[in-house]
mmCIF file of C-alpha atoms and ligand atoms in Angstrom:
data_model
loop_
_atom_site.group_PDB
_atom_site.id
_atom_site.type_symbol
_atom_site.label_atom_id
_atom_site.label_comp_id
_atom_site.label_asym_id
_atom_site.label_seq_id
_atom_site.Cartn_x
_atom_site.Cartn_y
_atom_site.Cartn_z
ATOM 1 C CA MET D 1 35.006 -63.773 34.812
ATOM 2 C CA VAL D 2 32.550 -61.337 33.341
ATOM 3 C CA PHE D 3 33.820 -59.505 30.261
ATOM 4 C CA MET D 4 32.307 -56.165 31.161
ATOM 5 C CA GLU D 5 30.809 -55.047 34.431
ATOM 6 C CA TRP D 6 28.546 -52.279 35.610
ATOM 7 C CA SER D 7 29.695 -50.208 38.561
ATOM 8 C CA ASP D 8 28.286 -47.222 40.446
ATOM 9 C CA GLU D 9 30.920 -44.926 39.011
ATOM 10 C CA LEU D 10 29.193 -45.413 35.649
ATOM 11 C CA SER D 11 25.890 -44.070 36.933
ATOM 12 C CA VAL D 12 24.532 -40.955 35.225
ATOM 13 C CA LYS D 13 21.898 -40.597 37.981
ATOM 14 C CA VAL D 14 18.961 -41.117 35.645
ATOM 15 C CA LYS D 15 17.369 -44.505 36.233
ATOM 16 C CA GLU D 16 16.102 -45.083 32.712
ATOM 17 C CA ILE D 17 19.523 -44.351 31.206
ATOM 18 C CA ASP D 18 21.432 -46.415 33.783
ATOM 19 C CA GLU D 19 19.146 -49.360 32.991
ATOM 20 C CA GLN D 20 19.842 -48.958 29.274
ATOM 21 C CA HIS D 21 23.598 -48.843 29.878
ATOM 22 C CA LYS D 22 23.325 -52.043 31.916
ATOM 23 C CA GLU D 23 21.394 -53.664 29.077
ATOM 24 C CA LEU D 24 24.096 -52.640 26.579
ATOM 25 C CA ILE D 25 26.774 -54.144 28.820
ATOM 26 C CA GLU D 26 24.667 -57.309 29.044
ATOM 27 C CA ILE D 27 24.410 -57.558 25.242
ATOM 28 C CA ILE D 28 28.186 -57.124 24.889
ATOM 29 C CA ASN D 29 28.691 -59.855 27.492
ATOM 30 C CA GLN D 30 26.321 -62.161 25.605
ATOM 31 C CA ALA D 31 28.253 -61.540 22.392
ATOM 32 C CA HIS D 32 31.483 -62.342 24.219
ATOM 33 C CA LYS D 33 30.064 -65.588 25.609
ATOM 34 C CA ILE D 34 29.220 -67.123 22.246
ATOM 35 C CA ASN D 35 31.827 -67.867 19.643
ATOM 36 C CA MET D 36 30.896 -65.321 16.987
ATOM 37 C CA GLY D 37 33.482 -66.639 14.567
ATOM 38 C CA GLU D 38 31.829 -70.076 14.606
ATOM 39 C CA ASP D 39 28.185 -69.519 15.429
ATOM 40 C CA LYS D 40 26.912 -67.278 12.641
ATOM 41 C CA LYS D 41 23.257 -67.637 13.537
ATOM 42 C CA LYS D 42 23.698 -66.538 17.126
ATOM 43 C CA GLY D 43 26.282 -63.991 16.033
ATOM 44 C CA ASN D 44 23.811 -62.320 13.681
ATOM 45 C CA GLU D 45 21.072 -62.390 16.283
ATOM 46 C CA ILE D 46 23.247 -60.698 18.858
ATOM 47 C CA LEU D 47 24.526 -58.135 16.360
ATOM 48 C CA ASN D 48 20.974 -57.218 15.383
ATOM 49 C CA LYS D 49 20.043 -56.908 19.032
ATOM 50 C CA LEU D 50 23.084 -54.719 19.649
ATOM 51 C CA ILE D 51 22.287 -52.401 16.742
ATOM 52 C CA GLU D 52 18.609 -52.174 17.615
ATOM 53 C CA PHE D 53 19.172 -51.482 21.285
ATOM 54 C CA THR D 54 22.029 -49.042 20.695
ATOM 55 C CA ARG D 55 19.663 -47.028 18.492
ATOM 56 C CA VAL D 56 16.974 -47.089 21.185
ATOM 57 C CA HIS D 57 19.504 -45.892 23.738
ATOM 58 C CA PHE D 58 20.985 -43.104 21.614
ATOM 59 C CA THR D 59 17.477 -41.920 20.725
ATOM 60 C CA THR D 60 16.642 -41.713 24.435
ATOM 61 C CA GLU D 61 19.727 -39.636 25.264
ATOM 62 C CA GLU D 62 19.212 -37.377 22.271
ATOM 63 C CA LYS D 63 15.561 -36.831 23.214
ATOM 64 C CA TYR D 64 16.726 -35.551 26.603
ATOM 65 C CA PHE D 65 19.399 -33.356 24.986
ATOM 66 C CA LYS D 66 16.557 -31.542 23.262
ATOM 67 C CA LYS D 67 14.286 -31.481 26.284
ATOM 68 C CA CYS D 68 17.078 -30.130 28.522
ATOM 69 C CA LYS D 69 18.633 -27.894 25.849
ATOM 70 C CA TYR D 70 21.961 -29.597 26.479
ATOM 71 C CA PRO D 71 24.676 -27.301 25.047
ATOM 72 C CA LYS D 72 27.218 -30.033 24.217
ATOM 73 C CA SER D 73 24.829 -32.236 22.281
ATOM 74 C CA GLU D 74 26.479 -31.792 18.899
ATOM 75 C CA GLU D 75 29.848 -33.363 19.724
ATOM 76 C CA HIS D 76 28.044 -36.073 21.665
ATOM 77 C CA ILE D 77 25.765 -37.013 18.772
ATOM 78 C CA VAL D 78 28.820 -37.225 16.491
ATOM 79 C CA GLU D 79 30.171 -40.032 18.708
ATOM 80 C CA HIS D 80 26.829 -41.839 18.576
ATOM 81 C CA VAL D 81 26.681 -41.635 14.784
ATOM 82 C CA GLU D 82 30.269 -42.842 14.405
ATOM 83 C CA LEU D 83 29.678 -45.828 16.655
ATOM 84 C CA ILE D 84 26.588 -46.929 14.714
ATOM 85 C CA GLU D 85 28.597 -46.631 11.476
ATOM 86 C CA LYS D 86 31.404 -48.766 12.898
ATOM 87 C CA VAL D 87 29.010 -51.463 14.086
ATOM 88 C CA LEU D 88 27.219 -51.524 10.719
ATOM 89 C CA LYS D 89 30.586 -51.815 8.966
ATOM 90 C CA PHE D 90 31.510 -54.714 11.234
ATOM 91 C CA LYS D 91 28.167 -56.379 10.464
ATOM 92 C CA ARG D 92 28.758 -56.093 6.706
ATOM 93 C CA ASP D 93 32.203 -57.688 7.100
ATOM 94 C CA TYR D 94 30.767 -60.369 9.349
ATOM 95 C CA GLU D 95 28.161 -61.278 6.747
ATOM 96 C CA ILE D 96 30.827 -61.905 4.104
ATOM 97 C CA GLY D 97 32.830 -64.065 6.479
ATOM 98 C CA LYS D 98 35.326 -61.554 7.775
ATOM 99 C CA CYS D 99 35.293 -61.470 11.535
ATOM 100 C CA ASN D 100 37.859 -59.811 13.726
ATOM 101 C CA CYS D 101 35.480 -60.733 16.501
ATOM 102 C CA GLU D 102 37.824 -60.507 19.485
ATOM 103 C CA GLU D 103 39.105 -57.174 18.278
ATOM 104 C CA PHE D 104 35.583 -55.892 17.673
ATOM 105 C CA LEU D 105 34.361 -56.876 21.134
ATOM 106 C CA GLY D 106 37.423 -55.294 22.719
ATOM 107 C CA PHE D 107 36.724 -52.136 20.754
ATOM 108 C CA LEU D 108 33.054 -52.119 21.821
ATOM 109 C CA LYS D 109 33.952 -52.577 25.464
ATOM 110 C CA ASP D 110 36.547 -49.790 25.381
ATOM 111 C CA TRP D 111 34.240 -47.514 23.424
ATOM 112 C CA LEU D 112 31.345 -47.925 25.833
ATOM 113 C CA GLU D 113 33.496 -47.549 28.928
ATOM 114 C CA ASN D 114 35.138 -44.434 27.568
ATOM 115 C CA HIS D 115 31.901 -42.961 26.237
ATOM 116 C CA LEU D 116 30.141 -43.489 29.569
ATOM 117 C CA LYS D 117 32.951 -42.043 31.647
ATOM 118 C CA VAL D 118 33.689 -39.074 29.410
ATOM 119 C CA MET D 119 30.759 -38.077 27.191
ATOM 120 C CA ASP D 120 27.769 -39.333 29.143
ATOM 121 C CA MET D 121 29.150 -37.997 32.445
ATOM 122 C CA LYS D 122 29.179 -34.505 30.944
ATOM 123 C CA TYR D 123 25.378 -34.332 30.787
ATOM 124 C CA VAL D 124 24.796 -35.438 34.404
ATOM 125 C CA ASP D 125 24.578 -31.902 35.875
ATOM 126 C CA ASN D 126 22.471 -30.642 33.004
ATOM 127 C CA PHE D 127 20.027 -33.552 33.262
ATOM 128 C CA GLN D 128 19.793 -33.143 37.041
ATOM 129 C CA LYS D 129 18.990 -29.442 36.763
ATOM 130 C CA CYS D 130 16.434 -30.350 34.127
ATOM 131 C CA GLY D 131 14.687 -32.557 36.678
ATOM 132 C CA LEU D 132 15.471 -35.981 35.213
ATOM 133 C CA LYS D 133 15.935 -38.816 37.670
HETATM 134 FE FE1 LIG B 1 24.846 -43.574 26.871
HETATM 135 FE FE1 LIG B 2 25.900 -41.142 24.802
#
């Protein structure tokens, strides 16, 4: 069974952003497939990929917040910043041998699902009116 799955109800109706969300889900699934507690090399690779791509994704959304003068951008960006901080904290722990890996992946999955359904959904109308597709 797949750890995390994309579904139409997660669509924000902007192709570029949907594709990025799918890629994030894919990275989380890859991390779940390997044994992060055992395989440090792969674990680090996947964590770096996660951090790098999450930054790319948040930068994309935040670029459109500006372009579309999205009024709720502030509270949204706070969630982005907090997530990056949490992942970096996890990475520091991981590097010194502390790994609550299962817990971390569960947290990531819940965070992304919740963020997509609550925060990201809020910009759909604004982005549509702004002409994004
Ligand atoms: Fe997003
Ligand atoms: Fe977001």
